[in-house]
mmCIF file of C-alpha atoms in Angstrom:
data_model
loop_
_atom_site.group_PDB
_atom_site.id
_atom_site.type_symbol
_atom_site.label_atom_id
_atom_site.label_comp_id
_atom_site.label_asym_id
_atom_site.label_seq_id
_atom_site.Cartn_x
_atom_site.Cartn_y
_atom_site.Cartn_z
ATOM 1 C CA UNK A 1 42.907 61.601 39.396
ATOM 2 C CA UNK A 2 43.503 65.330 40.627
ATOM 3 C CA UNK A 3 47.031 64.399 41.704
ATOM 4 C CA UNK A 4 48.446 62.485 38.083
ATOM 5 C CA UNK A 5 47.076 65.280 36.202
ATOM 6 C CA UNK A 6 48.786 68.129 37.566
ATOM 7 C CA UNK A 7 52.524 65.345 37.542
ATOM 8 C CA UNK A 8 51.082 65.134 34.219
ATOM 9 C CA UNK A 9 51.127 68.600 33.567
ATOM 10 C CA UNK A 10 54.287 69.352 35.290
ATOM 11 C CA UNK A 11 56.120 66.985 33.483
ATOM 12 C CA UNK A 12 54.924 67.773 30.154
ATOM 13 C CA UNK A 13 56.113 72.100 31.032
ATOM 14 C CA UNK A 14 59.497 70.830 32.265
ATOM 15 C CA UNK A 15 62.736 70.989 29.987
ATOM 16 C CA UNK A 16 64.880 69.349 31.896
ATOM 17 C CA UNK A 17 68.671 69.066 30.664
ATOM 18 C CA UNK A 18 69.893 65.158 29.771
ATOM 19 C CA UNK A 19 73.084 64.108 29.222
ATOM 20 C CA UNK A 20 74.437 60.962 27.083
ATOM 21 C CA UNK A 21 75.251 57.867 29.302
ATOM 22 C CA UNK A 22 76.260 54.380 31.109
ATOM 23 C CA UNK A 23 72.854 53.784 33.307
ATOM 24 C CA UNK A 24 73.698 53.072 37.075
ATOM 25 C CA UNK A 25 74.477 50.555 38.559
ATOM 26 C CA UNK A 26 74.235 48.872 34.854
ATOM 27 C CA UNK A 27 71.284 47.184 33.134
ATOM 28 C CA UNK A 28 69.522 44.658 35.983
ATOM 29 C CA UNK A 29 66.793 43.820 33.956
ATOM 30 C CA UNK A 30 67.233 39.963 31.088
ATOM 31 C CA UNK A 31 70.046 38.738 29.552
ATOM 32 C CA UNK A 32 72.399 39.982 27.690
ATOM 33 C CA UNK A 33 72.144 43.857 27.799
ATOM 34 C CA UNK A 34 74.628 46.516 27.119
ATOM 35 C CA UNK A 35 74.919 49.438 28.917
ATOM 36 C CA UNK A 36 75.111 52.919 27.163
ATOM 37 C CA UNK A 37 73.628 55.091 24.498
ATOM 38 C CA UNK A 38 70.972 56.483 28.289
ATOM 39 C CA UNK A 39 69.554 60.361 27.829
ATOM 40 C CA UNK A 40 70.005 60.783 31.102
ATOM 41 C CA UNK A 41 68.882 63.502 34.235
ATOM 42 C CA UNK A 42 70.873 63.348 37.536
ATOM 43 C CA UNK A 43 70.502 65.623 39.663
ATOM 44 C CA UNK A 44 72.336 65.346 42.834
ATOM 45 C CA UNK A 45 71.619 61.861 43.901
ATOM 46 C CA UNK A 46 68.321 60.434 41.789
ATOM 47 C CA UNK A 47 69.103 59.822 38.202
ATOM 48 C CA UNK A 48 66.981 59.058 35.596
ATOM 49 C CA UNK A 49 67.711 57.349 31.888
ATOM 50 C CA UNK A 50 65.782 56.663 29.187
ATOM 51 C CA UNK A 51 67.166 54.924 25.471
ATOM 52 C CA UNK A 52 64.916 53.122 22.444
ATOM 53 C CA UNK A 53 66.429 49.832 21.214
ATOM 54 C CA UNK A 54 66.297 48.024 18.053
ATOM 55 C CA UNK A 55 64.560 44.824 19.844
ATOM 56 C CA UNK A 56 63.315 42.803 16.304
ATOM 57 C CA UNK A 57 66.346 42.206 13.695
ATOM 58 C CA UNK A 58 65.969 40.803 10.685
ATOM 59 C CA UNK A 59 65.802 37.176 12.343
ATOM 60 C CA UNK A 60 63.698 37.823 14.914
ATOM 61 C CA UNK A 61 66.250 38.229 17.849
ATOM 62 C CA UNK A 62 66.890 41.472 20.346
ATOM 63 C CA UNK A 63 70.325 43.604 19.204
ATOM 64 C CA UNK A 64 72.121 45.960 21.723
ATOM 65 C CA UNK A 65 71.894 48.260 18.184
ATOM 66 C CA UNK A 66 70.600 52.099 19.606
ATOM 67 C CA UNK A 67 71.327 54.347 16.294
ATOM 68 C CA UNK A 68 71.363 56.627 18.741
ATOM 69 C CA UNK A 69 72.331 60.467 17.254
ATOM 70 C CA UNK A 70 73.198 60.974 21.006
ATOM 71 C CA UNK A 71 71.305 63.377 22.411
ATOM 72 C CA UNK A 72 67.755 62.075 22.041
ATOM 73 C CA UNK A 73 67.106 60.581 19.566
ATOM 74 C CA UNK A 74 67.420 56.843 18.338
ATOM 75 C CA UNK A 75 66.228 55.675 14.592
ATOM 76 C CA UNK A 76 65.025 52.465 13.406
ATOM 77 C CA UNK A 77 63.488 50.970 10.367
ATOM 78 C CA UNK A 78 61.229 48.108 9.990
ATOM 79 C CA UNK A 79 62.589 44.493 9.527
ATOM 80 C CA UNK A 80 61.486 41.444 8.370
ATOM 81 C CA UNK A 81 61.828 39.820 11.600
ATOM 82 C CA UNK A 82 59.305 41.902 13.825
ATOM 83 C CA UNK A 83 55.626 40.466 14.209
ATOM 84 C CA UNK A 84 52.755 41.678 12.760
ATOM 85 C CA UNK A 85 51.466 42.523 16.911
ATOM 86 C CA UNK A 86 54.920 44.265 17.702
ATOM 87 C CA UNK A 87 56.893 47.491 17.801
ATOM 88 C CA UNK A 88 60.359 46.748 15.519
ATOM 89 C CA UNK A 89 61.973 49.198 19.059
ATOM 90 C CA UNK A 90 61.962 48.211 22.797
ATOM 91 C CA UNK A 91 62.332 51.949 24.636
ATOM 92 C CA UNK A 92 63.546 51.454 28.588
ATOM 93 C CA UNK A 93 63.618 53.296 31.396
ATOM 94 C CA UNK A 94 65.510 53.188 34.239
ATOM 95 C CA UNK A 95 65.558 54.792 38.267
ATOM 96 C CA UNK A 96 67.667 55.227 40.263
ATOM 97 C CA UNK A 97 66.358 57.106 43.633
ATOM 98 C CA UNK A 98 69.783 57.280 44.888
ATOM 99 C CA UNK A 99 73.264 56.501 43.166
ATOM 100 C CA UNK A 100 75.903 57.276 46.050
ATOM 101 C CA UNK A 101 74.852 54.445 48.733
ATOM 102 C CA UNK A 102 70.892 53.811 48.290
ATOM 103 C CA UNK A 103 69.692 54.725 50.920
ATOM 104 C CA UNK A 104 66.537 57.002 49.654
ATOM 105 C CA UNK A 105 64.996 53.986 48.481
ATOM 106 C CA UNK A 106 62.268 54.479 45.163
ATOM 107 C CA UNK A 107 59.897 55.327 47.585
ATOM 108 C CA UNK A 108 61.472 58.250 47.323
ATOM 109 C CA UNK A 109 59.897 60.044 44.860
ATOM 110 C CA UNK A 110 56.835 59.725 42.638
ATOM 111 C CA UNK A 111 57.221 58.737 38.835
ATOM 112 C CA UNK A 112 55.930 59.147 35.997
ATOM 113 C CA UNK A 113 55.931 57.863 32.512
ATOM 114 C CA UNK A 114 54.668 59.454 29.584
ATOM 115 C CA UNK A 115 54.342 57.267 26.201
ATOM 116 C CA UNK A 116 53.284 58.972 22.986
ATOM 117 C CA UNK A 117 50.412 57.358 20.307
ATOM 118 C CA UNK A 118 50.311 59.990 18.386
ATOM 119 C CA UNK A 119 52.829 58.581 15.166
ATOM 120 C CA UNK A 120 52.319 61.871 13.876
ATOM 121 C CA UNK A 121 54.190 65.194 14.335
ATOM 122 C CA UNK A 122 52.151 65.918 17.066
ATOM 123 C CA UNK A 123 51.980 64.533 21.250
ATOM 124 C CA UNK A 124 48.696 62.272 22.128
ATOM 125 C CA UNK A 125 50.317 61.482 25.669
ATOM 126 C CA UNK A 126 48.884 58.644 27.774
ATOM 127 C CA UNK A 127 50.956 58.004 31.802
ATOM 128 C CA UNK A 128 52.122 55.289 34.155
ATOM 129 C CA UNK A 129 53.979 54.999 37.148
ATOM 130 C CA UNK A 130 55.933 52.916 36.015
ATOM 131 C CA UNK A 131 56.673 51.080 39.456
ATOM 132 C CA UNK A 132 53.506 51.741 41.147
ATOM 133 C CA UNK A 133 50.958 51.394 38.279
ATOM 134 C CA UNK A 134 49.704 47.169 39.239
ATOM 135 C CA UNK A 135 49.141 44.642 36.135
ATOM 136 C CA UNK A 136 52.747 46.402 34.914
ATOM 137 C CA UNK A 137 56.230 45.021 36.334
ATOM 138 C CA UNK A 138 59.722 46.114 36.909
ATOM 139 C CA UNK A 139 62.974 44.445 37.771
ATOM 140 C CA UNK A 140 64.632 46.021 40.675
ATOM 141 C CA UNK A 141 67.665 46.101 42.209
ATOM 142 C CA UNK A 142 70.776 47.918 43.766
ATOM 143 C CA UNK A 143 74.207 49.806 43.644
ATOM 144 C CA UNK A 144 75.933 46.266 43.984
ATOM 145 C CA UNK A 145 73.458 44.693 41.499
ATOM 146 C CA UNK A 146 75.451 43.408 38.802
ATOM 147 C CA UNK A 147 74.214 42.661 34.799
ATOM 148 C CA UNK A 148 70.937 40.869 34.631
ATOM 149 C CA UNK A 149 71.150 40.585 37.978
ATOM 150 C CA UNK A 150 68.183 42.206 39.291
ATOM 151 C CA UNK A 151 64.173 40.736 40.847
ATOM 152 C CA UNK A 152 61.471 41.089 38.797
ATOM 153 C CA UNK A 153 57.988 41.680 40.914
ATOM 154 C CA UNK A 154 55.126 43.053 39.263
ATOM 155 C CA UNK A 155 54.607 46.963 40.268
ATOM 156 C CA UNK A 156 52.582 48.155 43.491
ATOM 157 C CA UNK A 157 54.799 45.895 46.193
ATOM 158 C CA UNK A 158 57.121 46.412 48.969
ATOM 159 C CA UNK A 159 60.324 46.571 46.387
ATOM 160 C CA UNK A 160 59.781 50.198 46.022
ATOM 161 C CA UNK A 161 61.040 50.085 49.862
ATOM 162 C CA UNK A 162 63.263 48.079 49.852
ATOM 163 C CA UNK A 163 65.542 49.417 46.707
ATOM 164 C CA UNK A 164 67.042 52.144 44.912
ATOM 165 C CA UNK A 165 66.923 50.981 40.973
ATOM 166 C CA UNK A 166 63.930 49.617 39.068
ATOM 167 C CA UNK A 167 64.380 48.756 35.209
ATOM 168 C CA UNK A 168 61.916 47.494 32.353
ATOM 169 C CA UNK A 169 62.657 47.474 28.558
ATOM 170 C CA UNK A 170 58.749 47.629 26.992
ATOM 171 C CA UNK A 171 57.345 47.115 23.443
ATOM 172 C CA UNK A 172 54.863 49.435 22.731
ATOM 173 C CA UNK A 173 53.427 45.984 21.268
ATOM 174 C CA UNK A 174 52.982 45.482 25.666
ATOM 175 C CA UNK A 175 50.596 48.528 25.641
ATOM 176 C CA UNK A 176 46.675 48.108 25.254
ATOM 177 C CA UNK A 177 45.890 50.210 21.553
ATOM 178 C CA UNK A 178 49.106 52.134 20.987
ATOM 179 C CA UNK A 179 50.696 52.400 17.349
ATOM 180 C CA UNK A 180 52.817 49.617 15.731
ATOM 181 C CA UNK A 181 53.589 51.457 12.462
ATOM 182 C CA UNK A 182 56.561 53.764 11.389
ATOM 183 C CA UNK A 183 56.137 57.733 12.658
ATOM 184 C CA UNK A 184 57.812 59.756 15.110
ATOM 185 C CA UNK A 185 57.014 59.128 19.515
ATOM 186 C CA UNK A 186 58.676 61.102 22.412
ATOM 187 C CA UNK A 187 58.684 59.030 25.550
ATOM 188 C CA UNK A 188 59.790 61.409 28.867
ATOM 189 C CA UNK A 189 60.223 60.147 31.980
ATOM 190 C CA UNK A 190 59.593 62.535 35.602
ATOM 191 C CA UNK A 191 60.645 62.587 38.892
ATOM 192 C CA UNK A 192 58.845 64.021 41.114
ATOM 193 C CA UNK A 193 59.155 64.590 45.293
ATOM 194 C CA UNK A 194 55.879 62.742 46.802
ATOM 195 C CA UNK A 195 54.448 66.785 48.721
ATOM 196 C CA UNK A 196 55.536 68.852 45.507
ATOM 197 C CA UNK A 197 53.855 67.033 41.775
ATOM 198 C CA UNK A 198 53.621 70.770 39.703
ATOM 199 C CA UNK A 199 57.592 70.811 39.703
ATOM 200 C CA UNK A 200 59.366 67.434 38.770
ATOM 201 C CA UNK A 201 62.738 66.805 40.970
ATOM 202 C CA UNK A 202 64.518 65.707 37.650
ATOM 203 C CA UNK A 203 63.172 64.755 34.144
ATOM 204 C CA UNK A 204 64.461 62.821 30.727
ATOM 205 C CA UNK A 205 62.955 62.544 27.166
ATOM 206 C CA UNK A 206 63.647 60.962 24.366
ATOM 207 C CA UNK A 207 61.766 61.571 20.361
ATOM 208 C CA UNK A 208 62.229 57.686 18.368
ATOM 209 C CA UNK A 209 61.800 57.954 14.436
ATOM 210 C CA UNK A 210 61.028 54.616 13.283
ATOM 211 C CA UNK A 211 61.067 54.453 9.592
ATOM 212 C CA UNK A 212 60.813 57.440 7.108
ATOM 213 C CA UNK A 213 62.116 60.541 9.817
ATOM 214 C CA UNK A 214 59.081 63.212 10.360
ATOM 215 C CA UNK A 215 59.524 66.344 11.778
ATOM 216 C CA UNK A 216 59.939 66.129 15.441
ATOM 217 C CA UNK A 217 56.994 67.527 17.930
ATOM 218 C CA UNK A 218 57.775 70.919 19.234
ATOM 219 C CA UNK A 219 55.380 71.119 22.694
ATOM 220 C CA UNK A 220 53.801 68.621 24.258
ATOM 221 C CA UNK A 221 50.113 68.470 23.980
ATOM 222 C CA UNK A 222 48.655 66.037 26.234
ATOM 223 C CA UNK A 223 45.353 63.357 27.287
ATOM 224 C CA UNK A 224 44.759 61.592 30.102
ATOM 225 C CA UNK A 225 41.735 59.402 28.086
ATOM 226 C CA UNK A 226 44.561 56.530 28.151
ATOM 227 C CA UNK A 227 45.314 56.460 31.431
ATOM 228 C CA UNK A 228 42.761 53.718 32.672
ATOM 229 C CA UNK A 229 44.259 51.629 29.154
ATOM 230 C CA UNK A 230 47.658 51.224 31.443
ATOM 231 C CA UNK A 231 45.778 48.704 34.567
ATOM 232 C CA UNK A 232 45.408 46.361 31.617
ATOM 233 C CA UNK A 233 49.145 46.333 30.532
ATOM 234 C CA UNK A 234 50.118 43.408 30.188
ATOM 235 C CA UNK A 235 53.170 41.867 31.824
ATOM 236 C CA UNK A 236 56.470 40.848 29.946
ATOM 237 C CA UNK A 237 59.784 40.568 31.713
ATOM 238 C CA UNK A 238 62.720 42.793 30.405
ATOM 239 C CA UNK A 239 64.417 41.922 26.802
#
């Protein structure tokens, strides 16, 4: 826990410069998911990406609709097709630990996702490693994996030793006690060298605005109390 706390503090202190782009090699989870509209940070051959997507339209169907400002913010309104126990959007994360030749597999880094539970102008984060936290899952592949061609597996398995790409699509409704209504939610993804959890190698972050826009967070104070809850995060495949 002490190491995780150090990594969380470093994650929130970092101010990585991200850009809008496709992720490498493609979207490997689910089916009919378009690439693009990711907020990406690339450091040498390490690539981290985040985006948000409309999960439920008025008919309850997912769409390749991102409402992206081209910088770091995604905006949605509530729809008639959103179930009461789900958020209207999914956030989607992508990790490629070696865009060059795939020889540096996912276990070359430690990863941390920070997910904001405060729908207001402030932030209240819970944290987890998306490829190592038991009770979660991800889709795995390499630089040759085609769209929708990933292998889904539980986090914490041998896949991080075998693959260099991991992705997933996560609804706030999958997360115990997460807010589902209007607000602004910040999400941060960072990677650290295993021996240095004080200095992230790469960091990307997004804001998701649902409903009437509120001021964007000015800072990232954090909490660790939600860590235990992520151990019970229900398994969901991307889409």
